mmCIF file with all atom_site columns, C-alpha atoms in Angstrom:
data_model
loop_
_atom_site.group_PDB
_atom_site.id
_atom_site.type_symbol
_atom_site.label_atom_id
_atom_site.label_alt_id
_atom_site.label_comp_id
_atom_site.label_asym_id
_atom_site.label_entity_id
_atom_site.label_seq_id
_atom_site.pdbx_PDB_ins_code
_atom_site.Cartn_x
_atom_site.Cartn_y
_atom_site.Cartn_z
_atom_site.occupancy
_atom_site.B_iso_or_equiv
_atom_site.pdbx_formal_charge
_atom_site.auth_seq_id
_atom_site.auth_comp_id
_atom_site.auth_asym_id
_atom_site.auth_atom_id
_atom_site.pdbx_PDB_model_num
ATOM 1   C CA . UNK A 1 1   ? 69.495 126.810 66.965 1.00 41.00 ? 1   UNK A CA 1
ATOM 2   C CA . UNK A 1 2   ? 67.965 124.778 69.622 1.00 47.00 ? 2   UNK A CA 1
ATOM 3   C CA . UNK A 1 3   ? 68.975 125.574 73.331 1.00 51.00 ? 3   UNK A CA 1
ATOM 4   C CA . UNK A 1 4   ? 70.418 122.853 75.110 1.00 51.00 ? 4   UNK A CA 1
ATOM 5   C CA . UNK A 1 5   ? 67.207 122.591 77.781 1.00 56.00 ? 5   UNK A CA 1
ATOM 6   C CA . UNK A 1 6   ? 64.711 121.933 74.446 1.00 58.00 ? 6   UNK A CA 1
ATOM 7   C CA . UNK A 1 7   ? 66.948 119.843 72.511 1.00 66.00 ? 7   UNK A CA 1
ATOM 8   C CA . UNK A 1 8   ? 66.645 116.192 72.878 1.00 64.00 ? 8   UNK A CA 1
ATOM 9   C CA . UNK A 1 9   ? 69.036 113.142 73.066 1.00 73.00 ? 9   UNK A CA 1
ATOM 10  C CA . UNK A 1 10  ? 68.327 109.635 71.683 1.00 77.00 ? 10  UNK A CA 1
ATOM 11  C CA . UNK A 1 11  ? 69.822 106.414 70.963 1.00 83.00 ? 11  UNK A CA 1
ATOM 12  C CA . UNK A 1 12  ? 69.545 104.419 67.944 1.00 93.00 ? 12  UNK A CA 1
ATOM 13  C CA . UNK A 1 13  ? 70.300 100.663 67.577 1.00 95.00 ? 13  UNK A CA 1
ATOM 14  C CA . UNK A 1 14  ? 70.436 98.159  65.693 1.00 97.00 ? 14  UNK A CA 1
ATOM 15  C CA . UNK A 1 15  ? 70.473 94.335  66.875 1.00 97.00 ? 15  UNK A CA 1
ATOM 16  C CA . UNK A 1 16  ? 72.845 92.578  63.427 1.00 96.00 ? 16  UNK A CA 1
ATOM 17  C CA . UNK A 1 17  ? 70.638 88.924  63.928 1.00 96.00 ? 17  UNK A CA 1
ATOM 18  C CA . UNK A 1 18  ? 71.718 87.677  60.269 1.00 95.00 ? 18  UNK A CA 1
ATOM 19  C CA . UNK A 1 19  ? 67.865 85.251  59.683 1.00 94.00 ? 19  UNK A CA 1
ATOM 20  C CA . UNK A 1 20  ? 69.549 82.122  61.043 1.00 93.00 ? 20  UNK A CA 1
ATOM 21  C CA . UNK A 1 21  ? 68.268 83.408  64.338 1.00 93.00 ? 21  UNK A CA 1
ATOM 22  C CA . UNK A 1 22  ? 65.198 84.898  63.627 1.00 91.00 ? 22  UNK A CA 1
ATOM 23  C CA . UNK A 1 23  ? 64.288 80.734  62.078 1.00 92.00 ? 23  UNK A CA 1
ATOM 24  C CA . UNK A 1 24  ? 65.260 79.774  65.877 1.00 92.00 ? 24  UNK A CA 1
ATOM 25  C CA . UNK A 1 25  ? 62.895 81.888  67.184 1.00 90.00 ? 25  UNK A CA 1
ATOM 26  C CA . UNK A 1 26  ? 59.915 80.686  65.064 1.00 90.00 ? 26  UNK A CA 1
ATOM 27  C CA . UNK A 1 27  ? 61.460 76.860  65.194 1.00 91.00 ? 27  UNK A CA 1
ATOM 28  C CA . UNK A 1 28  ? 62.150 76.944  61.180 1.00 92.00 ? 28  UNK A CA 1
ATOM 29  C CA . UNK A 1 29  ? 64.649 74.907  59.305 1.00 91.00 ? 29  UNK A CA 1
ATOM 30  C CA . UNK A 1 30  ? 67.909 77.445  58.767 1.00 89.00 ? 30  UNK A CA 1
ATOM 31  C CA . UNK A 1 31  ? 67.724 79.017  55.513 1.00 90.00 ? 31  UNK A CA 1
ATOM 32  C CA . UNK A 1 32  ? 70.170 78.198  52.460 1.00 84.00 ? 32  UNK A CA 1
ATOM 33  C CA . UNK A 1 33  ? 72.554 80.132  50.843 1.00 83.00 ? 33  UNK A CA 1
ATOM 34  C CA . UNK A 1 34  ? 72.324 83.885  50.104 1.00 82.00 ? 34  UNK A CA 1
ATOM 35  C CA . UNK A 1 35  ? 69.169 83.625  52.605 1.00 89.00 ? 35  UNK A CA 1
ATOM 36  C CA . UNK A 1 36  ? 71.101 82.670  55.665 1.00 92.00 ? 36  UNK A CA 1
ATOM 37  C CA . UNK A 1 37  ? 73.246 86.399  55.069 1.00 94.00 ? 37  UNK A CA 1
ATOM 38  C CA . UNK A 1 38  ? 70.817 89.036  53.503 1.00 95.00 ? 38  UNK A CA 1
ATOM 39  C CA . UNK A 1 39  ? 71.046 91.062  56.873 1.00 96.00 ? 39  UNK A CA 1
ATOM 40  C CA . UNK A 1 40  ? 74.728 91.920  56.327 1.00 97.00 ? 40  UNK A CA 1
ATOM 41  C CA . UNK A 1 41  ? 74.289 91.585  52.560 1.00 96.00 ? 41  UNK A CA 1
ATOM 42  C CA . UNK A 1 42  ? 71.004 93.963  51.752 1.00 96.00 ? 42  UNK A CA 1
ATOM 43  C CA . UNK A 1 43  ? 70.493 95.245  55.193 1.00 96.00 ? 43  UNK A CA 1
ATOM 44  C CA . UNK A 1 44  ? 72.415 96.779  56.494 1.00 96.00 ? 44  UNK A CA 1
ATOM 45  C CA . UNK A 1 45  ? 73.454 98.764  53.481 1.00 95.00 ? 45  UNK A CA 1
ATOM 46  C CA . UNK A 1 46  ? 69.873 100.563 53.704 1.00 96.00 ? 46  UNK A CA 1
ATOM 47  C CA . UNK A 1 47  ? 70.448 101.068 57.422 1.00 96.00 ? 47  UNK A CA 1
ATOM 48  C CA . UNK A 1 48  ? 73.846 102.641 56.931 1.00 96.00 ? 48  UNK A CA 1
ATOM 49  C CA . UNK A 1 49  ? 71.675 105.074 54.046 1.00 96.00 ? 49  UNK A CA 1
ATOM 50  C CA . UNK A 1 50  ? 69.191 105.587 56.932 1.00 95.00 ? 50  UNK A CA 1
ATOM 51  C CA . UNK A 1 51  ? 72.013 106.801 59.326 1.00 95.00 ? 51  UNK A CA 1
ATOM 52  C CA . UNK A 1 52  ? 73.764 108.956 56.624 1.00 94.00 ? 52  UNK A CA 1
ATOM 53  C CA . UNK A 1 53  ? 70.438 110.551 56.105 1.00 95.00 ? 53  UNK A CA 1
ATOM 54  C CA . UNK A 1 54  ? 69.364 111.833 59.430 1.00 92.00 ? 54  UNK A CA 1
ATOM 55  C CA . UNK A 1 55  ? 73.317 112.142 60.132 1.00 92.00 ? 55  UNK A CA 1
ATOM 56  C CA . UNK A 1 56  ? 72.882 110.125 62.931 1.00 93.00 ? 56  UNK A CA 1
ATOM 57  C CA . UNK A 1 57  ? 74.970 107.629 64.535 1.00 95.00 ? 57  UNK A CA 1
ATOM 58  C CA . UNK A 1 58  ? 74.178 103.973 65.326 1.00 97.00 ? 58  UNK A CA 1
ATOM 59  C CA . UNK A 1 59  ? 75.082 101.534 67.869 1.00 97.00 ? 59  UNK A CA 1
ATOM 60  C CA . UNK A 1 60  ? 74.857 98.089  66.490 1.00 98.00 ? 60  UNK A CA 1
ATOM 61  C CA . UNK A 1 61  ? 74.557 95.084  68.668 1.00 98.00 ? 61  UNK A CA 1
ATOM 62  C CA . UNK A 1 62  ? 76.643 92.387  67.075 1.00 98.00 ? 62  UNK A CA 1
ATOM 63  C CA . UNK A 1 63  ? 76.534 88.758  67.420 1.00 98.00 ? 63  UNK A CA 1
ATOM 64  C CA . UNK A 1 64  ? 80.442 86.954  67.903 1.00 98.00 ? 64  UNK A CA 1
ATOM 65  C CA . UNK A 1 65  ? 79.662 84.120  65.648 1.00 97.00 ? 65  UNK A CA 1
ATOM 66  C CA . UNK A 1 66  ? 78.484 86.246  62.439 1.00 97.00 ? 66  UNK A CA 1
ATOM 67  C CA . UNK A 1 67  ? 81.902 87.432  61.793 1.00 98.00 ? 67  UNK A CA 1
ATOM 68  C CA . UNK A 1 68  ? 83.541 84.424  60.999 1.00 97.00 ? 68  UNK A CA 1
ATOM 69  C CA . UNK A 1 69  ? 82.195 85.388  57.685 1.00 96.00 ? 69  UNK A CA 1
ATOM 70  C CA . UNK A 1 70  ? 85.017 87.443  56.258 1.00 97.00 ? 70  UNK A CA 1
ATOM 71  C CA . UNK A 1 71  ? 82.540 89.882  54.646 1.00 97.00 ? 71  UNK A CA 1
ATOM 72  C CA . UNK A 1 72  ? 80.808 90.627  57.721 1.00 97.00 ? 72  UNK A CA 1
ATOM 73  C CA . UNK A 1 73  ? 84.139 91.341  59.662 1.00 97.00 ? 73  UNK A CA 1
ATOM 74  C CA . UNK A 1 74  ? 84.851 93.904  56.633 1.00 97.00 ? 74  UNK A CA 1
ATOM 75  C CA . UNK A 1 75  ? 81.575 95.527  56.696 1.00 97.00 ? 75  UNK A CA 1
ATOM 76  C CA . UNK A 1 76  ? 81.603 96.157  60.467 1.00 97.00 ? 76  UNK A CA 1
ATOM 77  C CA . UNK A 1 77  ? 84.939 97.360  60.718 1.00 97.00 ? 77  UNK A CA 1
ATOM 78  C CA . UNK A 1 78  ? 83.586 100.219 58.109 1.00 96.00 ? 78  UNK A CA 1
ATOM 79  C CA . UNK A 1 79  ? 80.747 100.788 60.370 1.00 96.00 ? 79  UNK A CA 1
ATOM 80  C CA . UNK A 1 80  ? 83.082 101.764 63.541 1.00 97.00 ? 80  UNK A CA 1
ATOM 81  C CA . UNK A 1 81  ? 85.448 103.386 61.056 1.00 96.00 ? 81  UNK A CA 1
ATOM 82  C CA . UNK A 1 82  ? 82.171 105.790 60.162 1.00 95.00 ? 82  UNK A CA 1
ATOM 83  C CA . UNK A 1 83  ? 81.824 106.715 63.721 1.00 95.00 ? 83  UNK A CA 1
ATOM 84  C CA . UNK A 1 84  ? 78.863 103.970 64.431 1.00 97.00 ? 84  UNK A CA 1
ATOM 85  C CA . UNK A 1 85  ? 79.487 101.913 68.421 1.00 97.00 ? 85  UNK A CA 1
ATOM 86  C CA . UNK A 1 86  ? 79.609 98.234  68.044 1.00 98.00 ? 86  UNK A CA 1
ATOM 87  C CA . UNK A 1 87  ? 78.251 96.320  71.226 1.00 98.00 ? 87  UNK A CA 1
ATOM 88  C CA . UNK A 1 88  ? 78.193 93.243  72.297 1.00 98.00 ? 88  UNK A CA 1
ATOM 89  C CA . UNK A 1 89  ? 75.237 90.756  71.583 1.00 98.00 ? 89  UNK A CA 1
ATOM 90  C CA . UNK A 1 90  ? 76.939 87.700  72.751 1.00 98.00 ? 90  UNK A CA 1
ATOM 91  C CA . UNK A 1 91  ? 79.049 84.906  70.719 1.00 98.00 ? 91  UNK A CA 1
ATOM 92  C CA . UNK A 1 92  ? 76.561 82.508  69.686 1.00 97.00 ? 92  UNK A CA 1
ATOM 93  C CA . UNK A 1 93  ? 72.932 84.489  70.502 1.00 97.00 ? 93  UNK A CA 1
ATOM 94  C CA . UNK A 1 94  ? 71.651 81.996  72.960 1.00 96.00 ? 94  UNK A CA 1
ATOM 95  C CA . UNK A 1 95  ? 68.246 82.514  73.955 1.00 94.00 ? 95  UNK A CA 1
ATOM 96  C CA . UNK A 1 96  ? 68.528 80.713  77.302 1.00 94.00 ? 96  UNK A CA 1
ATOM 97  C CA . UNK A 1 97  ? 71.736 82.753  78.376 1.00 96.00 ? 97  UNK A CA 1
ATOM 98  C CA . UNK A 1 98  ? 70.821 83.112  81.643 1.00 94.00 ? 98  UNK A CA 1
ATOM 99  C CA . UNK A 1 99  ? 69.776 79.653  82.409 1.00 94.00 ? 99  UNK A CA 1
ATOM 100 C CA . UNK A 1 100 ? 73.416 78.833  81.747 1.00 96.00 ? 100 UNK A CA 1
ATOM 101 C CA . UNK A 1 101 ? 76.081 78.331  84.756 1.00 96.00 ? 101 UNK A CA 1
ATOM 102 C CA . UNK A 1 102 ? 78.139 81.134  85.392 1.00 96.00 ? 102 UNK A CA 1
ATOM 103 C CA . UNK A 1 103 ? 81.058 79.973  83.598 1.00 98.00 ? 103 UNK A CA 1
ATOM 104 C CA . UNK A 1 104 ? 78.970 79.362  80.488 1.00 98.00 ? 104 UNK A CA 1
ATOM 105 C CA . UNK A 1 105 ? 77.615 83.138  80.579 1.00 97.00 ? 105 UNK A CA 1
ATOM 106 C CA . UNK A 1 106 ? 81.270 84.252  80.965 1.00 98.00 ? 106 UNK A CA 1
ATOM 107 C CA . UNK A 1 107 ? 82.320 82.799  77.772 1.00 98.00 ? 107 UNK A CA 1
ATOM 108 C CA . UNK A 1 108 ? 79.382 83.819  75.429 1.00 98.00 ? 108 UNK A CA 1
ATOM 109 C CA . UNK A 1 109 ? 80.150 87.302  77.143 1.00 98.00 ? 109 UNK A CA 1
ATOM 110 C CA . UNK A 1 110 ? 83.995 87.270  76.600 1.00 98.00 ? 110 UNK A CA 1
ATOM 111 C CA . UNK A 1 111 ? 83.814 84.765  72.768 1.00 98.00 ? 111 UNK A CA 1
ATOM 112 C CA . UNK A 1 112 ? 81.675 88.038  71.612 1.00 98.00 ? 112 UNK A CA 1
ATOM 113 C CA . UNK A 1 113 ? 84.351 90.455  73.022 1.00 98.00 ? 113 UNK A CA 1
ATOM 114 C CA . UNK A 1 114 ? 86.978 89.185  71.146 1.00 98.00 ? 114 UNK A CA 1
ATOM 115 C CA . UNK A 1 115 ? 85.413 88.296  68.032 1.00 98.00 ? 115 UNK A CA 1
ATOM 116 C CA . UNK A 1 116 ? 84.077 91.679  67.791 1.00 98.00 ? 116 UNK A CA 1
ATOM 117 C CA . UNK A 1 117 ? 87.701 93.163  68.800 1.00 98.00 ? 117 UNK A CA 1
ATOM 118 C CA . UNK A 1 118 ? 89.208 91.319  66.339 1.00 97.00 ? 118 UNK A CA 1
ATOM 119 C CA . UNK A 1 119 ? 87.435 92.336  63.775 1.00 97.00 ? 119 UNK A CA 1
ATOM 120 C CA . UNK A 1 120 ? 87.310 96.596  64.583 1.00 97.00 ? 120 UNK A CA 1
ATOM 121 C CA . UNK A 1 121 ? 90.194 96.896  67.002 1.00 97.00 ? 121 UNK A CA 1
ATOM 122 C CA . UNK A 1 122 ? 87.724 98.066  69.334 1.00 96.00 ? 122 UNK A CA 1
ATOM 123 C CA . UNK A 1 123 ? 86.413 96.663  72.917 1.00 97.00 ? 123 UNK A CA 1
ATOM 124 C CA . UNK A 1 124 ? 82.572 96.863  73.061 1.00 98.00 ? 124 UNK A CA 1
ATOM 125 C CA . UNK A 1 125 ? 81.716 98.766  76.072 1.00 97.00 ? 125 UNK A CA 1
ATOM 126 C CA . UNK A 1 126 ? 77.621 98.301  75.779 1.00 97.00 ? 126 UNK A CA 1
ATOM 127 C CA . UNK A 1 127 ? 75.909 94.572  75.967 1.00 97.00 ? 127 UNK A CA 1
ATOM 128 C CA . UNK A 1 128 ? 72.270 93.483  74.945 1.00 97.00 ? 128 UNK A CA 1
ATOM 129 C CA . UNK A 1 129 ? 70.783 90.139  75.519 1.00 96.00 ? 129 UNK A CA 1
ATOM 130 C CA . UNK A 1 130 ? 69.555 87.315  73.416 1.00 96.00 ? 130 UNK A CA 1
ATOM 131 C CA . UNK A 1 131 ? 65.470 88.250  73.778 1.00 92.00 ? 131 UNK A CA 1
ATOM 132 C CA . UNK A 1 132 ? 65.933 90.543  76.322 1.00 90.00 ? 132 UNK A CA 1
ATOM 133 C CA . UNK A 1 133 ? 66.418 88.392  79.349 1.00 89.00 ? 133 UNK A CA 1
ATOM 134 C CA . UNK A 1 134 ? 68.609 89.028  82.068 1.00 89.00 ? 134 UNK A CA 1
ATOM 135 C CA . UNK A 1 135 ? 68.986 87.945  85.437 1.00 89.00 ? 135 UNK A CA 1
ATOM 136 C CA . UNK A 1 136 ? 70.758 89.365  88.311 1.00 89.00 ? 136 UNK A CA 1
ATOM 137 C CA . UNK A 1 137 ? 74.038 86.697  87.493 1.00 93.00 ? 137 UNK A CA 1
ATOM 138 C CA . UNK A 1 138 ? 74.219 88.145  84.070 1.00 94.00 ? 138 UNK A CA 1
ATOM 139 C CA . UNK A 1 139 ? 74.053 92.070  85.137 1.00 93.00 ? 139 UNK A CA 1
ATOM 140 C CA . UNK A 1 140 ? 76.661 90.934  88.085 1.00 94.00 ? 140 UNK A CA 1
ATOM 141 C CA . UNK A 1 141 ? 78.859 89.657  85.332 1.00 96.00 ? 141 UNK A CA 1
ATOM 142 C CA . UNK A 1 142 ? 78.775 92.937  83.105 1.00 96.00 ? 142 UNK A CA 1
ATOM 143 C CA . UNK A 1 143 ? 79.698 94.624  85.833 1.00 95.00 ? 143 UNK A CA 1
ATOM 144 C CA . UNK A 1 144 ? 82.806 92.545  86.499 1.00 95.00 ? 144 UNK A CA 1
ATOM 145 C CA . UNK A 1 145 ? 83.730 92.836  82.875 1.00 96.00 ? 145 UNK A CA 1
ATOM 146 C CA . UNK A 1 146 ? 83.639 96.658  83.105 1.00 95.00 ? 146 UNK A CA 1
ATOM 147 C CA . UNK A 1 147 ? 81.046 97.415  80.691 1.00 96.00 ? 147 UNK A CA 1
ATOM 148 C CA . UNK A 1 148 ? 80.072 100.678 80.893 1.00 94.00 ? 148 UNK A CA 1
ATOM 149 C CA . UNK A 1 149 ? 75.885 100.168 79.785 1.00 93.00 ? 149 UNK A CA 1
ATOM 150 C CA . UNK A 1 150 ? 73.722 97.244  79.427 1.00 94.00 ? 150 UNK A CA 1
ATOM 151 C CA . UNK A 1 151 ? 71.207 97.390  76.893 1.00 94.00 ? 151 UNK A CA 1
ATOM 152 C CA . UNK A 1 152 ? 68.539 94.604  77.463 1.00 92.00 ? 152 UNK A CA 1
ATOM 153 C CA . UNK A 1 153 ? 65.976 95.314  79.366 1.00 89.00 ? 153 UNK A CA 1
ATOM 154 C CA . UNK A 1 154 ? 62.247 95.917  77.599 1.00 88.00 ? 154 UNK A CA 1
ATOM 155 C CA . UNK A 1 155 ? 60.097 96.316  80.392 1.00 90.00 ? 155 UNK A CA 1
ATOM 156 C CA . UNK A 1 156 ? 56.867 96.217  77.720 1.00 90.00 ? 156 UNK A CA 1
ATOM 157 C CA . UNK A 1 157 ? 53.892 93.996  78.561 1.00 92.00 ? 157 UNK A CA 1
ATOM 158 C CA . UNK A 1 158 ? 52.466 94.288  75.323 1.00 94.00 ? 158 UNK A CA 1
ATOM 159 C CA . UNK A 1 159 ? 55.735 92.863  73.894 1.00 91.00 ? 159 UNK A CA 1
ATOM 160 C CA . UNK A 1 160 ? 55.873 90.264  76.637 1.00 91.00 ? 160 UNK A CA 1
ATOM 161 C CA . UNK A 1 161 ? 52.568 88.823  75.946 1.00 93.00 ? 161 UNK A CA 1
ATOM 162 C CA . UNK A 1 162 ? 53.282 89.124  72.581 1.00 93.00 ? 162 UNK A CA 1
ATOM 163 C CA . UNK A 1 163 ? 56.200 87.050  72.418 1.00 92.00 ? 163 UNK A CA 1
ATOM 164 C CA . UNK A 1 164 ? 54.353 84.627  74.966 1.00 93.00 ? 164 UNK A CA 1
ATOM 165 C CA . UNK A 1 165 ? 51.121 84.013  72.701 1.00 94.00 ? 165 UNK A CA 1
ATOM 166 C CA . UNK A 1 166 ? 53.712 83.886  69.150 1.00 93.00 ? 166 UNK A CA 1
ATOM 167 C CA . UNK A 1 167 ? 55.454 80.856  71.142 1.00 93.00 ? 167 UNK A CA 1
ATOM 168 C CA . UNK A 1 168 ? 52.246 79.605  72.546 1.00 94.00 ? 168 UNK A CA 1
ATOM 169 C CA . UNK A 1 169 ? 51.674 79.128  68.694 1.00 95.00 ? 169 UNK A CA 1
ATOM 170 C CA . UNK A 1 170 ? 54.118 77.897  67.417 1.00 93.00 ? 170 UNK A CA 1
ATOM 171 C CA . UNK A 1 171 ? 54.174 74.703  70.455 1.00 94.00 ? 171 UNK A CA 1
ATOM 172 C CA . UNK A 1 172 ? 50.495 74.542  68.746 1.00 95.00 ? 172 UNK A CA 1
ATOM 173 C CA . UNK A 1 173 ? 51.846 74.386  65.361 1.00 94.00 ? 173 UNK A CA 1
ATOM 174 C CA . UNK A 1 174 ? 54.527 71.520  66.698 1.00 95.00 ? 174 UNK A CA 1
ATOM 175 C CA . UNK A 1 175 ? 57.938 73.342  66.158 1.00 94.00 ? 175 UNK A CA 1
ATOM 176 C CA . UNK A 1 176 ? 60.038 74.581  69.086 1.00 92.00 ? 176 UNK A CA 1
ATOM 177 C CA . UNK A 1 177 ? 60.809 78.085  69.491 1.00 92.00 ? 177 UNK A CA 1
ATOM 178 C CA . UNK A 1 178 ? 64.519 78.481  70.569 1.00 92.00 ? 178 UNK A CA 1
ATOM 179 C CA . UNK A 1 179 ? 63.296 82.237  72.389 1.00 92.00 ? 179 UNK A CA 1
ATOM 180 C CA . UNK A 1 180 ? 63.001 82.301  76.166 1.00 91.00 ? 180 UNK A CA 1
ATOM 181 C CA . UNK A 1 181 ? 59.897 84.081  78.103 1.00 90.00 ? 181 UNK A CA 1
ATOM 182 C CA . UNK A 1 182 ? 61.102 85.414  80.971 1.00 85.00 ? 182 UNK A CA 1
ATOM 183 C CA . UNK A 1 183 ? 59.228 85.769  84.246 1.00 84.00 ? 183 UNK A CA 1
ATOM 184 C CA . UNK A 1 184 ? 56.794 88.622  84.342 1.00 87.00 ? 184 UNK A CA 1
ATOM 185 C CA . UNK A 1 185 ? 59.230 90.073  86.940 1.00 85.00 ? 185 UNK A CA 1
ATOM 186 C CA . UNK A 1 186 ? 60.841 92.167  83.852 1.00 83.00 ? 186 UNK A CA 1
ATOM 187 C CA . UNK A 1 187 ? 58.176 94.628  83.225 1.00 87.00 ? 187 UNK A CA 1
ATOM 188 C CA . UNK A 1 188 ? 59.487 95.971  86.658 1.00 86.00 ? 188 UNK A CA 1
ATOM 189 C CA . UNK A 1 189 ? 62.663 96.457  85.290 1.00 85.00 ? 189 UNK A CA 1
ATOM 190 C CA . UNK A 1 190 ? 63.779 100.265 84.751 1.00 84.00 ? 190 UNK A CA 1
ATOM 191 C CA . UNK A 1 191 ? 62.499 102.360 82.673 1.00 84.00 ? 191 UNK A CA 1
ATOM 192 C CA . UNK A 1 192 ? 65.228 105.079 82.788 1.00 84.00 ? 192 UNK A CA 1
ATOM 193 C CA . UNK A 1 193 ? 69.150 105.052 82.283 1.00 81.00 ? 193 UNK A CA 1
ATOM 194 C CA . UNK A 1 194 ? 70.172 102.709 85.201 1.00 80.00 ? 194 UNK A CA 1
ATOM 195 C CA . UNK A 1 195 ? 73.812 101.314 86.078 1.00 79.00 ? 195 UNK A CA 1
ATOM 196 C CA . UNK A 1 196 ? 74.540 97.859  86.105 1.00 80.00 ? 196 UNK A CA 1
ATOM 197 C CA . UNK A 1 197 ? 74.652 96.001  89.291 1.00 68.00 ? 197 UNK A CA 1
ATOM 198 C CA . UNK A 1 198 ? 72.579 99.210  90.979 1.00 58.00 ? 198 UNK A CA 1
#
């Protein structure tokens, strides 16, 4: 048995973006059908094998507006059932969240609250943002709403320039990318646990 001072801690998650949103990023027609709902439908079956596996629980970062599909609202009220957290991704995943007015952010914030409440009988306690951006108005908000962690800061410049030359790209190829790249400010962001609004 490991001692407590060698053993280590980790956190898994999961971000539930069913493809609708992925096509937003890469400024694609939605998909049809089946297509628009093979992350709830194949997915996340093979993540919940993954998790049973390793015996390891999940926290799943869940988008409001994906469970007014009654099949998705079933299949994450399992997950919490199983032990997994379900947090907060926002209501409708919008990339420029923090370019919104205050009272916007508020009600993407509190839409995915409730529609994730609804559907586990459970408050989400943890947020991520849409792409990873945040902003000082949005942090100030979670804190007034009493969540206990943020989850969205990536301070990674190879992922930053990354996402800046796919979008670069994509302008090039004449579609419109729906993602926002945030000022080169968030690579300063923490690396470590912090608490929001410190």
């Amino acid at each position: 048995m490991a001692s407590a001072e060698s053993s280590k801690l980790c956190a898994v998650s999961v971000d539930l973006d069913e493809i609708p949103f992925y096509h937003q990023i890469h400024g694609l027609a939605p998909p049809d059908g089946a297509n628009a709902h093979v992350v709830f439908d194949v997915a996340l079956a093979r993540i919940e094998d993954f998790a049973r596996s390793f015996q390891v629980p999940l926290t799943f970062f869940v988008i409001g507006q994906t469970l007014e599909r009654e099949e998705n609202r079933t299949k994450l009220r399992a997950l919490a059932r199983a032990g997994h957290e379900i947090a907060n991704h926002t209501s409708a995943h919008r990339y420029d969240l923090t370019r919104l007015d205050g009272a916007a952010m508020k009600a993407e914030i509190e839409d995915g609250q409730q529609a994730i409440e609804r559907a586990t009988g459970q408050r989400p306690v943890g947020f991520r943002a849409p792409g990873y951006t945040v902003s000082d108005g949005l942090l100030g908000l979670l804190e007034q709403a009493g969540f206990l962690y943020d989850s969205s800061v990536f301070p990674c410049s190879a992922y930053w320039a990354a996402k800046g030359v796919a979008m670069a790209v994509i302008r090039a190829r004449g579609r419109r990318s729906h993602s926002v790249l945030d000022s080169p400010n968030v690579l300063r962001a923490p690396t470590r646990p912090y608490r929001i609004g410190h």
